[in-house]
Amino acid sequence: MKKVTVFTKNNCMQCKMTKKFLTAHNIAFEEKNINTNPEYVDYLKDQGFQAVPVVEINGEDSISGFRPDALKQLAV
């Protein structure tokens, strides 16, 4: 089973769509909200991201934004 982490923020439509997609496809994930845990902002910036959602899958490449095409591969 792949470990999926989703970095989100409050009132983010793409974040909501990403979480809804993962849930609908029975993909377990851990959510890390940058509003409640601002230390994640520096972590994401260090990774080269400037916006959420960011989806991390184990040690593989991360997915930025709502990308159903890339997220579908997790459901396999």
PDB file of N, CA and C in Angstrom:
ATOM      1  N   MET A   1       0.850  -1.194   0.000  1.00  0.00           N
ATOM      2  CA  MET A   1       0.000   0.000   0.000  1.00  0.00           C
ATOM      3  C   MET A   1       0.891   1.252   0.000  1.00  0.00           C
ATOM      4  N   LYS A   2       0.584   2.162  -0.884  1.00  0.00           N
ATOM      5  CA  LYS A   2       1.359   3.390  -0.974  1.00  0.00           C
ATOM      6  C   LYS A   2       0.915   4.365   0.106  1.00  0.00           C
ATOM      7  N   LYS A   3       1.890   5.087   0.670  1.00  0.00           N
ATOM      8  CA  LYS A   3       1.572   6.115   1.660  1.00  0.00           C
ATOM      9  C   LYS A   3       1.341   7.420   0.910  1.00  0.00           C
ATOM     10  N   VAL A   4       0.138   7.946   1.027  1.00  0.00           N
ATOM     11  CA  VAL A   4      -0.251   9.158   0.313  1.00  0.00           C
ATOM     12  C   VAL A   4      -0.475  10.274   1.337  1.00  0.00           C
ATOM     13  N   THR A   5       0.178  11.409   1.118  1.00  0.00           N
ATOM     14  CA  THR A   5       0.017  12.585   1.961  1.00  0.00           C
ATOM     15  C   THR A   5      -0.460  13.737   1.090  1.00  0.00           C
ATOM     16  N   VAL A   6      -1.511  14.434   1.549  1.00  0.00           N
ATOM     17  CA  VAL A   6      -2.053  15.566   0.802  1.00  0.00           C
ATOM     18  C   VAL A   6      -1.871  16.833   1.644  1.00  0.00           C
ATOM     19  N   PHE A   7      -1.120  17.775   1.116  1.00  0.00           N
ATOM     20  CA  PHE A   7      -0.946  19.077   1.764  1.00  0.00           C
ATOM     21  C   PHE A   7      -2.053  19.989   1.245  1.00  0.00           C
ATOM     22  N   THR A   8      -2.797  20.589   2.166  1.00  0.00           N
ATOM     23  CA  THR A   8      -3.961  21.396   1.807  1.00  0.00           C
ATOM     24  C   THR A   8      -3.956  22.714   2.571  1.00  0.00           C
ATOM     25  N   LYS A   9      -4.933  23.564   2.248  1.00  0.00           N
ATOM     26  CA  LYS A   9      -5.204  24.753   3.054  1.00  0.00           C
ATOM     27  C   LYS A   9      -6.707  24.950   3.084  1.00  0.00           C
ATOM     28  N   ASN A  10      -7.170  25.784   4.001  1.00  0.00           N
ATOM     29  CA  ASN A  10      -8.595  26.042   4.153  1.00  0.00           C
ATOM     30  C   ASN A  10      -9.143  26.762   2.921  1.00  0.00           C
ATOM     31  N   ASN A  11     -10.407  26.494   2.591  1.00  0.00           N
ATOM     32  CA  ASN A  11     -11.120  27.158   1.494  1.00  0.00           C
ATOM     33  C   ASN A  11     -10.414  27.024   0.151  1.00  0.00           C
ATOM     34  N   CYS A  12      -9.819  25.880  -0.113  1.00  0.00           N
ATOM     35  CA  CYS A  12      -9.104  25.618  -1.359  1.00  0.00           C
ATOM     36  C   CYS A  12      -9.926  24.621  -2.177  1.00  0.00           C
ATOM     37  N   MET A  13     -10.497  25.079  -3.284  1.00  0.00           N
ATOM     38  CA  MET A  13     -11.364  24.218  -4.089  1.00  0.00           C
ATOM     39  C   MET A  13     -10.588  23.040  -4.680  1.00  0.00           C
ATOM     40  N   GLN A  14      -9.378  23.273  -5.167  1.00  0.00           N
ATOM     41  CA  GLN A  14      -8.597  22.166  -5.735  1.00  0.00           C
ATOM     42  C   GLN A  14      -8.236  21.137  -4.661  1.00  0.00           C
ATOM     43  N   CYS A  15      -8.009  21.618  -3.436  1.00  0.00           N
ATOM     44  CA  CYS A  15      -7.724  20.702  -2.322  1.00  0.00           C
ATOM     45  C   CYS A  15      -8.938  19.820  -2.054  1.00  0.00           C
ATOM     46  N   LYS A  16     -10.116  20.445  -2.000  1.00  0.00           N
ATOM     47  CA  LYS A  16     -11.355  19.693  -1.753  1.00  0.00           C
ATOM     48  C   LYS A  16     -11.593  18.671  -2.848  1.00  0.00           C
ATOM     49  N   MET A  17     -11.352  19.056  -4.106  1.00  0.00           N
ATOM     50  CA  MET A  17     -11.569  18.141  -5.224  1.00  0.00           C
ATOM     51  C   MET A  17     -10.580  16.972  -5.169  1.00  0.00           C
ATOM     52  N   THR A  18      -9.350  17.250  -4.775  1.00  0.00           N
ATOM     53  CA  THR A  18      -8.345  16.192  -4.663  1.00  0.00           C
ATOM     54  C   THR A  18      -8.741  15.189  -3.579  1.00  0.00           C
ATOM     55  N   LYS A  19      -9.134  15.699  -2.408  1.00  0.00           N
ATOM     56  CA  LYS A  19      -9.539  14.814  -1.310  1.00  0.00           C
ATOM     57  C   LYS A  19     -10.778  14.007  -1.689  1.00  0.00           C
ATOM     58  N   LYS A  20     -11.729  14.652  -2.361  1.00  0.00           N
ATOM     59  CA  LYS A  20     -12.952  13.970  -2.780  1.00  0.00           C
ATOM     60  C   LYS A  20     -12.623  12.861  -3.777  1.00  0.00           C
ATOM     61  N   PHE A  21     -11.718  13.134  -4.720  1.00  0.00           N
ATOM     62  CA  PHE A  21     -11.319  12.135  -5.707  1.00  0.00           C
ATOM     63  C   PHE A  21     -10.676  10.937  -5.021  1.00  0.00           C
ATOM     64  N   LEU A  22      -9.731  11.192  -4.113  1.00  0.00           N
ATOM     65  CA  LEU A  22      -9.050  10.096  -3.417  1.00  0.00           C
ATOM     66  C   LEU A  22     -10.030   9.261  -2.609  1.00  0.00           C
ATOM     67  N   THR A  23     -10.938   9.921  -1.913  1.00  0.00           N
ATOM     68  CA  THR A  23     -11.942   9.213  -1.118  1.00  0.00           C
ATOM     69  C   THR A  23     -12.849   8.371  -2.008  1.00  0.00           C
ATOM     70  N   ALA A  24     -13.299   8.943  -3.124  1.00  0.00           N
ATOM     71  CA  ALA A  24     -14.195   8.230  -4.046  1.00  0.00           C
ATOM     72  C   ALA A  24     -13.528   6.990  -4.645  1.00  0.00           C
ATOM     73  N   HIS A  25     -12.209   7.020  -4.760  1.00  0.00           N
ATOM     74  CA  HIS A  25     -11.477   5.889  -5.328  1.00  0.00           C
ATOM     75  C   HIS A  25     -10.837   5.010  -4.241  1.00  0.00           C
ATOM     76  N   ASN A  26     -11.308   5.179  -3.009  1.00  0.00           N
ATOM     77  CA  ASN A  26     -10.848   4.360  -1.875  1.00  0.00           C
ATOM     78  C   ASN A  26      -9.329   4.377  -1.712  1.00  0.00           C
ATOM     79  N   ILE A  27      -8.735   5.563  -1.872  1.00  0.00           N
ATOM     80  CA  ILE A  27      -7.299   5.725  -1.679  1.00  0.00           C
ATOM     81  C   ILE A  27      -7.092   6.415  -0.333  1.00  0.00           C
ATOM     82  N   ALA A  28      -6.489   5.685   0.592  1.00  0.00           N
ATOM     83  CA  ALA A  28      -6.254   6.235   1.925  1.00  0.00           C
ATOM     84  C   ALA A  28      -5.174   7.312   1.841  1.00  0.00           C
ATOM     85  N   PHE A  29      -5.370   8.392   2.593  1.00  0.00           N
ATOM     86  CA  PHE A  29      -4.391   9.472   2.589  1.00  0.00           C
ATOM     87  C   PHE A  29      -4.372  10.171   3.932  1.00  0.00           C
ATOM     88  N   GLU A  30      -3.245  10.822   4.196  1.00  0.00           N
ATOM     89  CA  GLU A  30      -3.102  11.651   5.389  1.00  0.00           C
ATOM     90  C   GLU A  30      -3.120  13.099   4.921  1.00  0.00           C
ATOM     91  N   GLU A  31      -3.943  13.919   5.575  1.00  0.00           N
ATOM     92  CA  GLU A  31      -4.024  15.333   5.213  1.00  0.00           C
ATOM     93  C   GLU A  31      -3.158  16.157   6.156  1.00  0.00           C
ATOM     94  N   LYS A  32      -2.390  17.081   5.567  1.00  0.00           N
ATOM     95  CA  LYS A  32      -1.591  18.017   6.352  1.00  0.00           C
ATOM     96  C   LYS A  32      -1.978  19.419   5.902  1.00  0.00           C
ATOM     97  N   ASN A  33      -2.668  20.139   6.791  1.00  0.00           N
ATOM     98  CA  ASN A  33      -3.209  21.458   6.468  1.00  0.00           C
ATOM     99  C   ASN A  33      -2.201  22.540   6.848  1.00  0.00           C
ATOM    100  N   ILE A  34      -1.855  23.401   5.879  1.00  0.00           N
ATOM    101  CA  ILE A  34      -0.858  24.436   6.142  1.00  0.00           C
ATOM    102  C   ILE A  34      -1.412  25.588   6.974  1.00  0.00           C
ATOM    103  N   ASN A  35      -2.746  25.690   7.088  1.00  0.00           N
ATOM    104  CA  ASN A  35      -3.321  26.728   7.954  1.00  0.00           C
ATOM    105  C   ASN A  35      -3.184  26.353   9.426  1.00  0.00           C
ATOM    106  N   THR A  36      -3.406  25.078   9.738  1.00  0.00           N
ATOM    107  CA  THR A  36      -3.309  24.638  11.129  1.00  0.00           C
ATOM    108  C   THR A  36      -1.880  24.264  11.506  1.00  0.00           C
ATOM    109  N   ASN A  37      -1.048  23.946  10.514  1.00  0.00           N
ATOM    110  CA  ASN A  37       0.355  23.588  10.750  1.00  0.00           C
ATOM    111  C   ASN A  37       1.238  24.369   9.787  1.00  0.00           C
ATOM    112  N   PRO A  38       1.503  25.657  10.091  1.00  0.00           N
ATOM    113  CA  PRO A  38       2.259  26.506   9.160  1.00  0.00           C
ATOM    114  C   PRO A  38       3.694  26.048   8.888  1.00  0.00           C
ATOM    115  N   GLU A  39       4.214  25.131   9.698  1.00  0.00           N
ATOM    116  CA  GLU A  39       5.577  24.635   9.443  1.00  0.00           C
ATOM    117  C   GLU A  39       5.658  23.874   8.117  1.00  0.00           C
ATOM    118  N   TYR A  40       4.525  23.386   7.630  1.00  0.00           N
ATOM    119  CA  TYR A  40       4.514  22.683   6.342  1.00  0.00           C
ATOM    120  C   TYR A  40       4.766  23.633   5.175  1.00  0.00           C
ATOM    121  N   VAL A  41       4.516  24.927   5.356  1.00  0.00           N
ATOM    122  CA  VAL A  41       4.749  25.906   4.286  1.00  0.00           C
ATOM    123  C   VAL A  41       6.224  25.904   3.901  1.00  0.00           C
ATOM    124  N   ASP A  42       7.111  25.964   4.891  1.00  0.00           N
ATOM    125  CA  ASP A  42       8.549  25.955   4.615  1.00  0.00           C
ATOM    126  C   ASP A  42       8.972  24.639   3.961  1.00  0.00           C
ATOM    127  N   TYR A  43       8.392  23.541   4.429  1.00  0.00           N
ATOM    128  CA  TYR A  43       8.707  22.238   3.837  1.00  0.00           C
ATOM    129  C   TYR A  43       8.353  22.227   2.353  1.00  0.00           C
ATOM    130  N   LEU A  44       7.143  22.706   2.018  1.00  0.00           N
ATOM    131  CA  LEU A  44       6.705  22.718   0.619  1.00  0.00           C
ATOM    132  C   LEU A  44       7.562  23.663  -0.224  1.00  0.00           C
ATOM    133  N   LYS A  45       7.903  24.820   0.330  1.00  0.00           N
ATOM    134  CA  LYS A  45       8.768  25.766  -0.397  1.00  0.00           C
ATOM    135  C   LYS A  45      10.130  25.142  -0.675  1.00  0.00           C
ATOM    136  N   ASP A  46      10.660  24.413   0.308  1.00  0.00           N
ATOM    137  CA  ASP A  46      11.947  23.737   0.120  1.00  0.00           C
ATOM    138  C   ASP A  46      11.875  22.688  -0.996  1.00  0.00           C
ATOM    139  N   GLN A  47      10.684  22.134  -1.206  1.00  0.00           N
ATOM    140  CA  GLN A  47      10.480  21.142  -2.260  1.00  0.00           C
ATOM    141  C   GLN A  47      10.217  21.802  -3.616  1.00  0.00           C
ATOM    142  N   GLY A  48      10.075  23.134  -3.625  1.00  0.00           N
ATOM    143  CA  GLY A  48       9.860  23.862  -4.865  1.00  0.00           C
ATOM    144  C   GLY A  48       8.411  24.173  -5.180  1.00  0.00           C
ATOM    145  N   PHE A  49       7.516  23.951  -4.218  1.00  0.00           N
ATOM    146  CA  PHE A  49       6.092  24.207  -4.441  1.00  0.00           C
ATOM    147  C   PHE A  49       5.698  25.562  -3.877  1.00  0.00           C
ATOM    148  N   GLN A  50       4.784  26.232  -4.578  1.00  0.00           N
ATOM    149  CA  GLN A  50       4.306  27.535  -4.121  1.00  0.00           C
ATOM    150  C   GLN A  50       2.795  27.550  -3.924  1.00  0.00           C
ATOM    151  N   ALA A  51       2.144  26.428  -4.194  1.00  0.00           N
ATOM    152  CA  ALA A  51       0.690  26.354  -4.059  1.00  0.00           C
ATOM    153  C   ALA A  51       0.291  24.942  -3.649  1.00  0.00           C
ATOM    154  N   VAL A  52      -0.868  24.827  -3.069  1.00  0.00           N
ATOM    155  CA  VAL A  52      -1.435  23.529  -2.706  1.00  0.00           C
ATOM    156  C   VAL A  52      -2.662  23.287  -3.591  1.00  0.00           C
ATOM    157  N   PRO A  53      -3.133  22.091  -3.743  1.00  0.00           N
ATOM    158  CA  PRO A  53      -2.687  20.879  -3.053  1.00  0.00           C
ATOM    159  C   PRO A  53      -1.393  20.320  -3.637  1.00  0.00           C
ATOM    160  N   VAL A  54      -0.662  19.651  -2.763  1.00  0.00           N
ATOM    161  CA  VAL A  54       0.495  18.863  -3.167  1.00  0.00           C
ATOM    162  C   VAL A  54       0.266  17.457  -2.635  1.00  0.00           C
ATOM    163  N   VAL A  55       0.354  16.469  -3.516  1.00  0.00           N
ATOM    164  CA  VAL A  55       0.155  15.077  -3.130  1.00  0.00           C
ATOM    165  C   VAL A  55       1.499  14.373  -3.205  1.00  0.00           C
ATOM    166  N   GLU A  56       1.930  13.830  -2.078  1.00  0.00           N
ATOM    167  CA  GLU A  56       3.171  13.051  -2.016  1.00  0.00           C
ATOM    168  C   GLU A  56       2.828  11.573  -1.944  1.00  0.00           C
ATOM    169  N   ILE A  57       3.510  10.787  -2.761  1.00  0.00           N
ATOM    170  CA  ILE A  57       3.303   9.344  -2.765  1.00  0.00           C
ATOM    171  C   ILE A  57       4.632   8.678  -2.457  1.00  0.00           C
ATOM    172  N   ASN A  58       4.744   8.069  -1.243  1.00  0.00           N
ATOM    173  CA  ASN A  58       6.007   7.452  -0.805  1.00  0.00           C
ATOM    174  C   ASN A  58       7.168   8.364  -1.141  1.00  0.00           C
ATOM    175  N   GLY A  59       8.167   7.875  -1.854  1.00  0.00           N
ATOM    176  CA  GLY A  59       9.301   8.701  -2.224  1.00  0.00           C
ATOM    177  C   GLY A  59       9.244   9.123  -3.679  1.00  0.00           C
ATOM    178  N   GLU A  60       8.110   8.870  -4.327  1.00  0.00           N
ATOM    179  CA  GLU A  60       7.973   9.164  -5.749  1.00  0.00           C
ATOM    180  C   GLU A  60       7.771  10.661  -5.984  1.00  0.00           C
ATOM    181  N   ASP A  61       7.676  11.039  -7.240  1.00  0.00           N
ATOM    182  CA  ASP A  61       7.420  12.432  -7.580  1.00  0.00           C
ATOM    183  C   ASP A  61       6.102  12.890  -6.979  1.00  0.00           C
ATOM    184  N   SER A  62       6.066  14.139  -6.572  1.00  0.00           N
ATOM    185  CA  SER A  62       4.853  14.712  -6.006  1.00  0.00           C
ATOM    186  C   SER A  62       3.973  15.264  -7.116  1.00  0.00           C
ATOM    187  N   ILE A  63       2.685  15.366  -6.827  1.00  0.00           N
ATOM    188  CA  ILE A  63       1.705  15.902  -7.770  1.00  0.00           C
ATOM    189  C   ILE A  63       1.235  17.236  -7.222  1.00  0.00           C
ATOM    190  N   SER A  64       1.282  18.264  -8.044  1.00  0.00           N
ATOM    191  CA  SER A  64       0.853  19.592  -7.630  1.00  0.00           C
ATOM    192  C   SER A  64      -0.446  19.947  -8.334  1.00  0.00           C
ATOM    193  N   GLY A  65      -1.412  20.469  -7.571  1.00  0.00           N
ATOM    194  CA  GLY A  65      -2.704  20.835  -8.145  1.00  0.00           C
ATOM    195  C   GLY A  65      -3.642  19.647  -8.211  1.00  0.00           C
ATOM    196  N   PHE A  66      -4.858  19.884  -8.695  1.00  0.00           N
ATOM    197  CA  PHE A  66      -5.835  18.802  -8.853  1.00  0.00           C
ATOM    198  C   PHE A  66      -5.576  18.138 -10.195  1.00  0.00           C
ATOM    199  N   ARG A  67      -5.035  16.916 -10.154  1.00  0.00           N
ATOM    200  CA  ARG A  67      -4.634  16.197 -11.360  1.00  0.00           C
ATOM    201  C   ARG A  67      -5.264  14.808 -11.369  1.00  0.00           C
ATOM    202  N   PRO A  68      -6.556  14.706 -11.759  1.00  0.00           N
ATOM    203  CA  PRO A  68      -7.204  13.394 -11.755  1.00  0.00           C
ATOM    204  C   PRO A  68      -6.489  12.369 -12.629  1.00  0.00           C
ATOM    205  N   ASP A  69      -5.850  12.814 -13.724  1.00  0.00           N
ATOM    206  CA  ASP A  69      -5.125  11.885 -14.585  1.00  0.00           C
ATOM    207  C   ASP A  69      -4.003  11.198 -13.822  1.00  0.00           C
ATOM    208  N   ALA A  70      -3.256  11.949 -13.028  1.00  0.00           N
ATOM    209  CA  ALA A  70      -2.156  11.381 -12.242  1.00  0.00           C
ATOM    210  C   ALA A  70      -2.676  10.627 -11.032  1.00  0.00           C
ATOM    211  N   LEU A  71      -3.752  11.115 -10.415  1.00  0.00           N
ATOM    212  CA  LEU A  71      -4.303  10.464  -9.222  1.00  0.00           C
ATOM    213  C   LEU A  71      -4.908   9.101  -9.558  1.00  0.00           C
ATOM    214  N   LYS A  72      -5.434   8.942 -10.762  1.00  0.00           N
ATOM    215  CA  LYS A  72      -6.021   7.655 -11.165  1.00  0.00           C
ATOM    216  C   LYS A  72      -5.015   6.532 -11.075  1.00  0.00           C
ATOM    217  N   GLN A  73      -3.751   6.833 -11.305  1.00  0.00           N
ATOM    218  CA  GLN A  73      -2.713   5.792 -11.255  1.00  0.00           C
ATOM    219  C   GLN A  73      -2.552   5.222  -9.855  1.00  0.00           C
ATOM    220  N   LEU A  74      -2.956   5.974  -8.831  1.00  0.00           N
ATOM    221  CA  LEU A  74      -2.870   5.474  -7.455  1.00  0.00           C
ATOM    222  C   LEU A  74      -3.932   4.416  -7.180  1.00  0.00           C
ATOM    223  N   ALA A  75      -5.019   4.453  -7.940  1.00  0.00           N
ATOM    224  CA  ALA A  75      -6.136   3.543  -7.701  1.00  0.00           C
ATOM    225  C   ALA A  75      -5.875   2.154  -8.283  1.00  0.00           C
ATOM    226  N   VAL A  76      -4.787   1.992  -9.007  1.00  0.00           N
ATOM    227  CA  VAL A  76      -4.509   0.709  -9.645  1.00  0.00           C
ATOM    228  C   VAL A  76      -3.966  -0.268  -8.647  1.00  0.00           C
TER     229      VAL A  76
END
